[in-house]
CSV table of C-alpha atoms and ligand atoms in Angstrom, one decimal:
chain,number,residue,atom,x,y,z
A,64,ILE,CA,0.0,0.0,0.0
A,65,THR,CA,1.3,3.4,-0.9
A,66,LYS,CA,0.5,6.4,1.4
A,67,ILE,CA,-0.9,9.5,-0.3
A,68,LYS,CA,1.7,11.6,1.5
A,69,GLU,CA,4.5,9.6,-0.1
A,70,VAL,CA,3.0,10.4,-3.5
A,71,PHE,CA,2.6,14.1,-2.9
A,72,ARG,CA,6.2,14.4,-1.5
A,73,ASN,CA,7.8,12.3,-4.3
A,74,PRO,CA,5.5,12.4,-7.3
A,75,GLN,CA,8.3,11.7,-9.8
A,76,GLU,CA,8.8,8.3,-8.3
A,77,TYR,CA,5.2,7.3,-8.8
A,78,LEU,CA,4.0,9.0,-12.0
A,79,ASP,CA,2.8,6.7,-14.7
A,80,LYS,CA,3.2,3.7,-12.3
A,81,GLU,CA,0.6,1.5,-10.8
A,82,ILE,CA,0.0,2.1,-7.0
A,83,THR,CA,-2.5,0.8,-4.5
A,84,ILE,CA,-4.0,3.1,-1.8
A,85,GLY,CA,-6.4,2.4,1.0
A,86,GLY,CA,-8.7,5.1,2.4
A,87,TRP,CA,-12.1,6.5,3.1
A,88,ILE,CA,-14.4,8.3,0.7
A,89,ARG,CA,-14.8,12.0,1.2
A,90,SER,CA,-17.0,12.5,-1.9
A,91,LEU,CA,-18.2,10.5,-4.9
A,92,ARG,CA,-19.7,11.8,-8.2
A,93,ASP,CA,-20.8,9.4,-10.9
A,94,SER,CA,-22.1,9.6,-14.4
A,95,LYS,CA,-23.2,6.9,-16.7
A,96,THR,CA,-19.8,5.8,-17.8
A,97,PHE,CA,-17.3,7.0,-15.2
A,98,GLY,CA,-17.0,8.6,-11.8
A,99,PHE,CA,-14.8,10.6,-9.5
A,100,ILE,CA,-14.0,9.6,-5.9
A,101,VAL,CA,-12.1,11.8,-3.5
A,102,ILE,CA,-10.4,9.6,-1.0
A,103,ASN,CA,-8.4,10.4,2.1
A,104,ASP,CA,-6.1,7.9,3.7
A,105,GLY,CA,-5.1,9.8,6.8
A,106,SER,CA,-1.4,10.1,5.9
A,107,TYR,CA,-1.7,13.5,4.4
A,108,PHE,CA,-3.9,16.6,4.7
A,109,GLU,CA,-4.8,16.6,1.0
A,110,PRO,CA,-7.0,13.8,-0.4
A,111,MET,CA,-6.4,12.0,-3.7
A,112,GLN,CA,-8.8,12.0,-6.7
A,113,VAL,CA,-9.6,8.7,-8.3
A,114,VAL,CA,-11.3,8.2,-11.6
A,115,TYR,CA,-13.1,4.9,-12.4
A,116,HIS,CA,-14.9,3.7,-15.5
A,117,ASP,CA,-17.7,1.4,-16.5
A,118,THR,CA,-15.2,-1.0,-17.9
A,119,MET,CA,-14.8,-2.2,-14.4
A,120,GLU,CA,-17.1,-5.2,-13.5
A,121,ASN,CA,-18.2,-3.6,-10.2
A,122,PHE,CA,-18.8,-0.2,-11.6
A,123,GLU,CA,-22.3,-0.1,-10.2
A,124,GLN,CA,-21.3,-1.3,-6.8
A,125,ILE,CA,-18.7,1.5,-6.6
A,126,SER,CA,-21.2,4.2,-7.8
A,127,LYS,CA,-23.6,3.2,-5.0
A,128,GLN,CA,-21.0,3.8,-2.2
A,129,ASN,CA,-21.7,6.5,0.4
A,130,VAL,CA,-19.3,9.0,2.0
A,131,GLY,CA,-17.2,7.3,4.7
A,132,ALA,CA,-16.9,3.9,2.9
A,133,ALA,CA,-13.5,2.2,3.0
A,134,LEU,CA,-11.9,1.4,-0.3
A,135,MET,CA,-8.7,-0.1,-1.7
A,136,VAL,CA,-7.9,1.5,-5.0
A,137,THR,CA,-5.3,0.2,-7.5
A,138,GLY,CA,-4.5,2.2,-10.6
A,139,THR,CA,-2.0,4.4,-12.5
A,140,LEU,CA,-0.9,7.7,-11.2
A,141,VAL,CA,-1.3,10.2,-14.0
A,142,ALA,CA,-0.4,13.9,-14.2
A,143,THR,CA,-3.3,16.4,-14.5
A,144,PRO,CA,-1.5,19.7,-15.0
A,145,GLN,CA,-4.8,21.7,-15.6
A,146,ALA,CA,-6.6,20.5,-12.5
A,147,LYS,CA,-6.5,21.7,-8.9
A,148,GLN,CA,-4.4,18.8,-7.9
A,149,PRO,CA,-1.4,17.9,-10.0
A,150,PHE,CA,-2.3,14.2,-10.4
A,151,GLU,CA,-5.0,11.6,-10.0
A,152,ILE,CA,-5.3,7.8,-10.0
A,153,GLN,CA,-6.9,6.2,-13.1
A,154,ALA,CA,-8.3,3.1,-11.3
A,155,ARG,CA,-7.9,-0.4,-12.7
A,156,GLU,CA,-9.6,-2.0,-9.6
A,157,VAL,CA,-11.6,-0.6,-6.7
A,158,VAL,CA,-12.3,-3.0,-3.9
A,159,VAL,CA,-15.0,-2.0,-1.4
A,160,GLU,CA,-13.5,-3.0,1.9
A,161,GLY,CA,-16.4,-1.7,4.0
A,162,ALA,CA,-19.5,0.1,2.8
A,163,SER,CA,-20.8,3.1,4.8
A,164,ALA,CA,-24.5,3.5,5.8
A,165,PRO,CA,-26.3,6.4,4.2
A,166,ASP,CA,-26.8,8.1,7.6
A,167,TYR,CA,-23.0,8.6,7.9
A,168,PRO,CA,-23.0,11.8,10.0
A,169,LEU,CA,-20.1,13.5,8.2
A,170,GLN,CA,-21.7,14.7,5.0
A,171,LYS,CA,-19.9,17.2,2.8
A,172,LYS,CA,-20.8,20.4,4.7
A,173,ARG,CA,-19.4,22.3,7.6
A,174,HIS,CA,-20.3,20.9,11.0
A,175,SER,CA,-20.0,22.9,14.2
A,176,PHE,CA,-17.3,21.9,16.7
A,177,GLU,CA,-20.0,21.4,19.3
A,178,TYR,CA,-21.8,18.9,17.1
A,179,LEU,CA,-18.5,17.1,16.3
A,180,ARG,CA,-17.7,16.8,20.0
A,181,THR,CA,-20.8,14.5,20.3
A,182,ILE,CA,-19.2,12.1,17.7
A,183,SER,CA,-15.6,12.0,19.0
A,184,HIS,CA,-15.3,8.5,17.4
A,185,LEU,CA,-15.9,10.0,13.9
A,186,ARG,CA,-14.5,13.5,14.1
A,187,PRO,CA,-10.9,12.5,13.4
A,188,ARG,CA,-12.1,11.8,9.8
A,189,THR,CA,-12.8,15.5,9.2
A,190,ASN,CA,-10.3,18.0,7.8
A,191,THR,CA,-10.1,20.1,10.9
A,192,PHE,CA,-9.5,17.2,13.3
A,193,GLN,CA,-7.1,15.4,10.9
A,194,ALA,CA,-5.1,18.6,11.1
A,195,VAL,CA,-5.5,19.0,14.9
A,196,PHE,CA,-4.5,15.5,15.8
A,197,ARG,CA,-1.6,15.3,13.4
A,198,VAL,CA,-0.2,18.5,14.8
A,199,ARG,CA,-0.8,17.2,18.3
A,200,SER,CA,1.2,14.1,17.4
A,201,LEU,CA,4.0,16.2,15.9
A,202,ILE,CA,4.2,18.5,18.9
A,203,ALA,CA,4.6,15.5,21.2
A,204,PHE,CA,7.5,14.3,19.0
A,205,ALA,CA,9.1,17.7,18.8
A,206,ILE,CA,9.1,17.9,22.6
A,207,HIS,CA,10.8,14.6,23.0
A,208,LYS,CA,13.3,15.6,20.2
A,209,PHE,CA,14.0,18.9,21.9
A,210,PHE,CA,14.9,17.4,25.2
A,211,GLN,CA,16.6,14.2,24.0
A,212,GLU,CA,18.9,16.3,21.7
A,213,GLN,CA,20.1,18.0,24.8
A,214,GLY,CA,20.6,14.8,26.8
A,215,PHE,CA,17.6,15.1,29.1
A,216,VAL,CA,16.5,11.8,30.6
A,217,TYR,CA,12.8,11.0,30.1
A,218,VAL,CA,11.3,9.9,33.5
A,219,HIS,CA,8.1,8.0,33.8
A,220,THR,CA,6.6,9.4,37.0
A,221,PRO,CA,3.7,7.5,38.6
A,222,ILE,CA,0.0,8.1,38.0
A,223,ILE,CA,-1.1,6.8,41.3
A,224,THR,CA,0.5,8.8,44.1
A,225,GLY,CA,0.4,9.3,47.8
A,226,SER,CA,1.2,13.1,47.9
A,227,ASP,CA,-0.4,16.2,46.5
A,228,ALA,CA,2.4,17.8,44.5
A,229,GLU,CA,0.7,21.1,44.1
A,230,GLY,CA,-0.8,21.2,47.6
A,231,ALA,CA,-4.0,22.5,46.1
A,232,GLY,CA,-6.3,19.6,47.1
A,233,GLU,CA,-7.6,19.0,43.6
A,234,MET,CA,-7.1,15.3,43.5
A,235,PHE,CA,-9.2,12.4,42.3
A,236,GLN,CA,-9.1,9.6,44.9
A,237,VAL,CA,-8.0,6.2,43.9
A,238,THR,CA,-9.5,3.4,46.0
A,239,THR,CA,-9.7,-0.4,45.9
A,240,LEU,CA,-12.7,-0.3,48.3
A,241,ASP,CA,-16.3,-1.0,47.3
A,242,MET,CA,-17.5,2.5,48.1
A,243,LYS,CA,-21.1,1.3,48.6
A,244,ASN,CA,-19.9,-1.0,51.2
A,245,VAL,CA,-17.0,0.5,53.1
A,246,PRO,CA,-15.9,-1.5,56.1
A,247,GLN,CA,-16.6,0.1,59.5
A,248,THR,CA,-14.4,0.5,62.6
A,249,GLU,CA,-15.7,-0.4,66.0
A,250,ASP,CA,-17.3,3.0,66.6
A,251,GLY,CA,-19.2,2.7,63.3
A,252,SER,CA,-17.1,5.3,61.3
A,253,PRO,CA,-15.9,4.3,57.8
A,254,ASP,CA,-12.6,2.4,57.9
A,255,TYR,CA,-10.5,3.5,55.0
A,256,SER,CA,-7.4,1.7,56.3
A,257,GLN,CA,-7.6,-1.0,53.7
A,258,ASP,CA,-7.7,1.6,50.9
A,259,PHE,CA,-5.1,0.8,48.3
A,260,PHE,CA,-3.2,-1.6,50.5
A,261,GLY,CA,-3.7,0.6,53.6
A,262,LYS,CA,-2.7,3.9,52.1
A,263,GLU,CA,-4.8,6.8,50.8
A,264,THR,CA,-3.9,7.5,47.2
A,265,SER,CA,-5.0,9.7,44.3
A,266,LEU,CA,-4.3,10.3,40.6
A,267,THR,CA,-1.3,12.5,40.1
A,268,VAL,CA,-1.7,16.3,39.6
A,269,SER,CA,1.9,16.7,38.6
A,270,GLY,CA,5.0,14.5,38.3
A,271,GLN,CA,7.2,17.3,39.5
A,272,LEU,CA,8.2,16.0,43.0
A,273,ASN,CA,9.2,12.7,41.6
A,274,GLY,CA,10.9,14.4,38.7
A,275,GLU,CA,13.0,16.5,41.1
A,276,THR,CA,14.4,13.3,42.6
A,277,PHE,CA,15.7,12.2,39.2
A,278,ALA,CA,17.1,15.7,38.5
A,279,GLN,CA,19.2,15.3,41.6
A,280,ALA,CA,20.7,12.2,40.0
A,281,PHE,CA,20.7,12.9,36.2
A,282,GLY,CA,21.0,16.6,36.2
A,283,ASP,CA,18.5,17.3,33.4
A,284,ILE,CA,15.2,15.3,33.1
A,285,TYR,CA,11.7,15.7,31.8
A,286,THR,CA,8.4,14.0,32.3
A,287,PHE,CA,5.7,13.7,29.7
A,288,GLY,CA,2.5,12.1,30.9
A,289,PRO,CA,-1.2,12.4,31.9
A,290,THR,CA,-2.2,14.4,34.9
A,291,PHE,CA,-5.5,14.8,36.6
A,292,ARG,CA,-7.2,17.7,38.4
A,293,ALA,CA,-10.5,17.5,40.1
A,294,GLU,CA,-11.2,21.2,39.7
A,295,ASN,CA,-14.8,21.8,38.7
A,296,SER,CA,-14.0,24.6,36.3
A,297,ASN,CA,-16.0,24.7,33.2
A,298,THR,CA,-13.8,26.8,30.9
A,299,THR,CA,-12.4,26.4,27.4
A,300,ARG,CA,-8.9,25.9,28.9
A,301,HIS,CA,-9.4,23.4,31.7
A,302,ALA,CA,-9.7,19.6,31.5
A,303,ALA,CA,-9.9,17.1,34.3
A,304,GLU,CA,-7.4,14.9,32.4
A,305,PHE,CA,-4.6,16.6,30.5
A,306,TRP,CA,-1.0,15.9,29.6
A,307,MET,CA,1.9,17.8,31.1
A,308,ILE,CA,5.6,18.1,30.2
A,309,GLU,CA,7.7,18.8,33.2
A,310,PRO,CA,11.5,19.4,32.8
A,311,GLU,CA,13.6,19.8,35.9
A,312,ILE,CA,17.2,21.1,35.7
A,313,ALA,CA,19.9,20.9,38.4
A,314,PHE,CA,22.4,23.7,39.0
A,315,ALA,CA,20.0,26.1,37.4
A,316,ASP,CA,18.0,29.2,38.5
A,317,LEU,CA,14.9,31.0,37.4
A,318,GLU,CA,16.6,32.7,34.4
A,319,ASP,CA,17.9,29.3,33.2
A,320,ASP,CA,14.4,28.0,33.6
A,321,MET,CA,12.9,30.7,31.4
A,322,ASP,CA,15.6,30.4,28.8
A,323,LEU,CA,14.7,26.7,28.5
A,324,ALA,CA,11.0,27.3,28.3
A,325,GLU,CA,11.5,29.9,25.6
A,326,ALA,CA,13.9,27.8,23.6
A,327,MET,CA,11.4,24.8,23.8
A,328,LEU,CA,8.4,26.8,22.6
A,329,LYS,CA,10.4,28.2,19.7
A,330,TYR,CA,11.7,24.8,18.8
A,331,ILE,CA,8.2,23.3,18.8
A,332,ILE,CA,6.8,26.1,16.6
A,333,LYS,CA,9.6,25.8,14.1
A,334,TYR,CA,9.3,22.0,13.9
A,335,VAL,CA,5.6,22.0,13.3
A,336,LEU,CA,5.7,24.8,10.7
A,337,GLU,CA,8.3,22.7,8.9
A,338,GLU,CA,6.6,19.3,9.2
A,339,ALA,CA,3.0,20.3,8.8
A,340,PRO,CA,2.9,23.2,6.4
A,341,GLU,CA,-0.5,22.2,4.9
A,342,GLU,CA,-2.2,21.8,8.3
A,343,MET,CA,-0.7,25.1,9.5
A,344,LYS,CA,-1.9,26.9,6.4
A,345,PHE,CA,-5.4,25.4,6.9
A,346,PHE,CA,-5.5,26.7,10.5
A,347,ASN,CA,-4.4,30.1,9.4
A,348,SER,CA,-7.1,30.3,6.7
A,349,PHE,CA,-10.1,28.6,8.5
A,350,VAL,CA,-9.5,28.7,12.3
A,351,ASP,CA,-7.5,31.7,13.3
A,352,LYS,CA,-6.5,34.3,10.7
A,353,GLY,CA,-3.8,35.9,12.8
A,354,LEU,CA,-2.1,32.6,13.6
A,355,ALA,CA,0.8,32.5,11.0
A,356,SER,CA,1.9,36.0,11.6
A,357,ARG,CA,1.7,35.6,15.4
A,358,LEU,CA,3.9,32.5,15.4
A,359,GLU,CA,6.3,34.1,13.0
A,360,LEU,CA,6.7,37.0,15.4
A,361,VAL,CA,7.3,34.6,18.3
A,362,LEU,CA,10.1,32.9,16.4
A,363,ASN,CA,11.8,36.2,15.7
A,364,SER,CA,11.5,38.0,19.0
A,365,ASP,CA,12.4,37.6,22.6
A,366,PHE,CA,9.7,36.9,25.1
A,367,GLU,CA,8.9,39.8,27.5
A,368,ARG,CA,10.0,39.2,31.1
A,369,ILE,CA,8.3,41.3,33.8
A,370,THR,CA,7.8,40.9,37.5
A,371,TYR,CA,4.4,40.3,39.1
A,372,THR,CA,4.8,43.6,40.9
A,373,LYS,CA,5.3,45.4,37.6
A,374,ALA,CA,2.4,43.5,36.0
A,375,ILE,CA,0.1,44.6,38.8
A,376,GLU,CA,1.2,48.2,38.4
A,377,LEU,CA,0.3,48.0,34.7
A,378,LEU,CA,-3.0,46.3,35.3
A,379,GLU,CA,-4.1,48.6,38.0
A,380,LYS,CA,-4.0,51.5,35.5
A,381,VAL,CA,-6.7,49.8,33.5
A,382,ASN,CA,-8.6,48.1,36.3
A,383,ASP,CA,-11.9,49.5,35.0
A,384,LYS,CA,-11.6,47.2,32.0
A,385,PHE,CA,-11.7,44.1,34.2
A,386,GLU,CA,-14.4,42.0,35.8
A,387,PHE,CA,-12.0,41.1,38.6
A,388,LYS,CA,-10.0,44.2,39.8
A,389,VAL,CA,-6.4,43.5,40.7
A,390,THR,CA,-4.3,44.7,43.6
A,391,TRP,CA,-0.9,43.4,44.8
A,392,GLY,CA,-1.6,40.0,46.2
A,393,SER,CA,-4.4,38.9,43.8
A,394,ASP,CA,-3.9,36.0,41.5
A,395,LEU,CA,-4.0,36.9,37.8
A,396,GLN,CA,-7.2,35.8,36.0
A,397,THR,CA,-7.3,34.9,32.4
A,398,GLU,CA,-8.6,38.4,31.5
A,399,HIS,CA,-5.5,40.0,33.0
A,400,GLU,CA,-3.2,37.5,31.4
A,401,ARG,CA,-4.8,38.1,28.0
A,402,TYR,CA,-4.6,41.9,28.5
A,403,LEU,CA,-0.8,41.7,29.1
A,404,THR,CA,-0.1,39.4,26.1
A,405,GLU,CA,-2.8,40.6,23.6
A,406,GLN,CA,-3.1,44.4,24.3
A,407,LEU,CA,0.2,45.4,25.9
A,408,TYR,CA,3.0,43.3,24.6
A,409,LYS,CA,1.4,41.3,21.7
A,410,LYS,CA,3.7,38.4,22.4
A,411,PRO,CA,4.5,35.8,25.0
A,412,VAL,CA,5.2,37.3,28.5
A,413,PHE,CA,7.0,35.7,31.5
A,414,VAL,CA,5.6,37.0,34.7
A,415,THR,CA,8.0,36.3,37.6
A,416,ASP,CA,8.2,36.6,41.4
A,417,TYR,CA,4.7,36.1,42.5
A,418,PRO,CA,3.5,36.6,46.1
A,419,LYS,CA,4.3,33.4,48.0
A,420,GLU,CA,0.7,33.1,49.3
A,421,ILE,CA,-0.7,32.4,45.8
A,422,LYS,CA,1.9,29.9,44.8
A,423,ALA,CA,2.9,26.3,45.7
A,424,PHE,CA,4.9,25.4,48.8
A,425,TYR,CA,8.0,24.2,47.0
A,426,MET,CA,8.9,27.5,45.3
A,427,LYS,CA,12.1,29.3,46.3
A,428,GLN,CA,11.5,32.3,48.6
A,429,ASN,CA,13.1,35.5,47.5
A,430,ALA,CA,15.1,37.8,49.8
A,431,ASP,CA,12.2,40.2,50.1
A,432,GLY,CA,10.4,37.7,52.3
A,433,LYS,CA,7.2,38.3,50.2
A,434,THR,CA,7.7,36.8,46.8
A,435,VAL,CA,8.9,33.5,45.4
A,436,ALA,CA,11.1,32.7,42.3
A,437,ALA,CA,8.1,31.7,40.2
A,438,MET,CA,7.4,32.2,36.5
A,439,ASP,CA,4.3,31.8,34.4
A,440,CYS,CA,4.6,32.0,30.7
A,441,LEU,CA,1.5,33.8,29.2
A,442,VAL,CA,0.6,33.7,25.5
A,443,PRO,CA,-1.9,35.6,23.4
A,444,GLY,CA,-5.2,33.8,22.9
A,445,ILE,CA,-4.8,31.5,25.9
A,446,GLY,CA,-3.1,33.1,28.9
A,447,GLU,CA,-1.0,30.7,31.1
A,448,ILE,CA,0.6,28.0,29.1
A,449,ILE,CA,3.5,27.2,31.4
A,450,GLY,CA,4.0,27.5,35.2
A,451,GLY,CA,7.4,27.0,36.8
A,452,SER,CA,9.8,28.0,39.4
A,453,GLN,CA,13.1,27.7,41.1
A,454,ARG,CA,12.7,25.2,43.9
A,455,GLU,CA,13.3,25.9,47.6
A,456,ASP,CA,16.6,24.2,48.4
A,457,ASP,CA,17.0,25.5,52.0
A,458,MET,CA,15.7,22.7,54.3
A,459,ASP,CA,14.6,25.0,57.1
A,460,LYS,CA,12.7,27.4,54.9
A,461,LEU,CA,11.0,24.5,53.1
A,462,ARG,CA,10.0,22.9,56.4
A,463,ALA,CA,8.6,26.1,57.7
A,464,ARG,CA,6.6,26.7,54.5
A,465,MET,CA,5.2,23.2,54.5
A,466,GLU,CA,4.0,23.7,58.1
A,467,GLU,CA,2.3,27.0,57.1
A,468,CYS,CA,0.6,25.1,54.3
A,469,ASN,CA,-0.5,22.3,56.6
A,470,LEU,CA,1.3,19.7,54.7
A,471,ASP,CA,1.9,16.4,56.4
A,472,GLU,CA,5.7,16.1,56.6
A,473,GLY,CA,5.6,12.3,56.7
A,474,GLU,CA,4.3,12.2,53.1
A,475,TYR,CA,7.2,14.4,51.9
A,476,ASP,CA,10.1,12.7,53.6
A,477,PHE,CA,11.6,11.8,50.3
A,478,TYR,CA,11.4,15.4,49.2
A,479,LEU,CA,13.1,16.7,52.3
A,480,ASP,CA,15.8,14.1,51.9
A,481,LEU,CA,16.8,15.7,48.6
A,482,ARG,CA,17.6,18.9,50.6
A,483,LYS,CA,19.6,16.7,53.0
A,484,TYR,CA,21.8,14.7,50.6
A,485,GLY,CA,23.6,16.9,48.1
A,486,SER,CA,21.1,19.6,47.5
A,487,THR,CA,21.7,21.9,44.6
A,488,LYS,CA,19.8,24.9,43.3
A,489,HIS,CA,17.4,23.7,40.7
A,490,ALA,CA,14.4,24.7,38.7
A,491,GLY,CA,11.7,23.4,36.4
A,492,PHE,CA,8.4,24.1,34.8
A,493,GLY,CA,5.2,22.4,33.6
A,494,LEU,CA,3.9,23.0,30.0
A,495,GLY,CA,0.2,22.2,29.6
A,496,PHE,CA,0.3,20.0,26.5
A,497,GLU,CA,-3.3,20.8,25.4
A,498,ARG,CA,-2.8,24.5,25.8
A,499,CYS,CA,0.3,24.2,23.7
A,500,VAL,CA,-1.7,22.4,21.0
A,501,MET,CA,-4.4,25.2,21.2
A,502,TYR,CA,-1.7,27.8,20.9
A,503,LEU,CA,-0.2,26.3,17.7
A,504,THR,CA,-3.4,25.5,16.0
A,505,GLY,CA,-5.5,28.5,17.0
A,506,MET,CA,-8.3,26.1,18.3
A,507,GLY,CA,-10.3,27.9,20.9
A,508,ASN,CA,-11.5,25.1,23.1
A,509,ILE,CA,-9.5,22.4,24.9
A,510,ARG,CA,-12.2,19.9,24.1
A,511,ASP,CA,-11.2,20.2,20.5
A,512,VAL,CA,-7.5,19.3,20.9
A,513,VAL,CA,-8.0,16.2,23.0
A,514,PRO,CA,-9.0,13.0,21.2
A,515,PHE,CA,-11.5,12.0,23.9
A,516,PRO,CA,-11.9,14.9,26.3
A,517,ARG,CA,-12.5,14.6,30.0
A,518,THR,CA,-13.8,17.9,31.3
A,519,ALA,CA,-16.2,18.6,34.2
A,520,GLY,CA,-19.3,16.6,33.4
A,521,THR,CA,-18.0,14.9,30.2
A,522,CYS,CA,-16.7,11.4,29.9
A,523,ASP,CA,-18.1,10.1,26.6
A,524,LEU,CA,-16.4,7.2,24.9
B,798,4AD,O1,0.8,25.8,36.9
B,798,4AD,P1,0.7,24.3,37.2
B,798,4AD,O2,-0.4,23.9,38.1
B,798,4AD,O3,2.1,23.8,37.6
B,798,4AD,C1,2.5,22.6,38.0
B,798,4AD,O4,1.8,21.6,38.1
B,798,4AD,C2,4.0,22.5,38.4
B,798,4AD,N1,4.2,21.2,39.1
B,798,4AD,C3,4.8,22.5,37.1
B,798,4AD,C4,6.3,22.4,37.4
B,798,4AD,O5,6.8,23.4,37.9
B,798,4AD,N2,6.9,21.3,37.2
B,798,4AD,O6,0.4,23.5,35.8
B,798,4AD,C5,1.3,23.7,34.7
B,798,4AD,C6,0.6,23.9,33.4
B,798,4AD,C7,-0.3,25.2,33.4
B,798,4AD,O7,0.5,26.3,33.0
B,798,4AD,C8,-1.3,24.9,32.3
B,798,4AD,O8,-0.7,25.0,31.0
B,798,4AD,C9,-1.5,23.4,32.5
B,798,4AD,O9,-0.4,22.9,33.2
B,798,4AD,N3,-2.7,23.1,33.3
B,798,4AD,C10,-3.9,22.6,32.7
B,798,4AD,N4,-4.2,22.3,31.4
B,798,4AD,C11,-5.4,21.9,31.2
B,798,4AD,N5,-6.4,21.7,32.1
B,798,4AD,C12,-6.1,22.0,33.5
B,798,4AD,N6,-7.0,21.8,34.4
B,798,4AD,C13,-4.8,22.5,33.8
B,798,4AD,N7,-4.2,22.8,34.9
B,798,4AD,C14,-2.9,23.2,34.6
B,799,MG,MG1,-0.1,27.5,37.2
């Protein structure tokens, strides 16, 4: 079987030769003596046109086929210089592998993304979702390539964990108990002691703490895996299950961390523009008209870097624009993040040195006693795409902060050990993979960049 992509990339090798392709019908037009089939095999954004004739014994069977049917086509690739596409297949044989029922939901018209979400098993056969999921796959590969080329070790951190890495209490519990029939202790209260072999566990919200242990052995590591958050936020940017990339670098500070994040994002953009030009052109024409120029600008400029305190000063000047007014100490909402990136700087912005109260316990405290060495990377159209920090490496400060945050020291013994045995300054960040896919495709809803989304209230298929 020849892939359509192969043919488009190296037409000289295939012209005037017989090839076989396998794919699904996008459209079919027939007349009395011949017909045209547009077929997509998933290897390439562009489909292939096939011409078939009534000299074929199953001519009528072919002409009866509906959109969505699976075919194997064998024929000669011929040049068609006048047509929209530079070549087509003159079929010798068309085998109907699987007919498609006439109520196939993807007829040749535009369907809304909302509707397509209800058929997540069929939407990958549409142009838009072919483009989205191919780009998603390429971004994943680009990320691995970026880190592997620099010698980072890929660590598989666990999905079932015993500690809350973010200390935010947004975890899905994992249990082996029959929740309708929880055993009772003598006084009649539920006895969870048999839960997951006697320990309370949950699905990971972040692999960072495990990642840090490996960074203290390998120097540079990254994780890339699914994470889960039981936050009940029904937005276009939050999912209950999403993927995160978390590099961690030893002997590095916040500046190094931002340099790494910026280099990574630029690398991914460049890679995808090179490897998926047809898809990126499609997004720019049909999904987000400013996309190409915005990404071009990102490649050719430095990200802005401002402190949280500076950001608040800038935002306070235009507080009347916002639903949520900001003052020093408030967390930035999406509207503020978007103002900074879309109105003020028109490019990605790192905001650094947030108040310690609104950030996680593990972030390194700054000398001012008020802020921590944190950074969020904000991008136009989305807001926060990356969150990271330098980590607290002073044992006493870390202990004190954990106590303030009511964290149970016993669960974090391993983490404190890292500060006891050969602690170094180190830093890392988390890139939200879905937000990255949204950023590169211009897609506006996280539900449309995950093959089978799990968001508050949805778990179809
Ligand atoms: O800012 P967050 O919570 O940071 C961490 O988890 C750190 N442990 C990362 C680190 O330093 N190693 O999450 C990181 C990123 C966010 O910037 C966002 O892009 C994404 O993960 N994210 C979500 N994406 C989709 N749905 C959600 N519910 C998300 N929550 C966070
Ligand atoms: Mg964050």
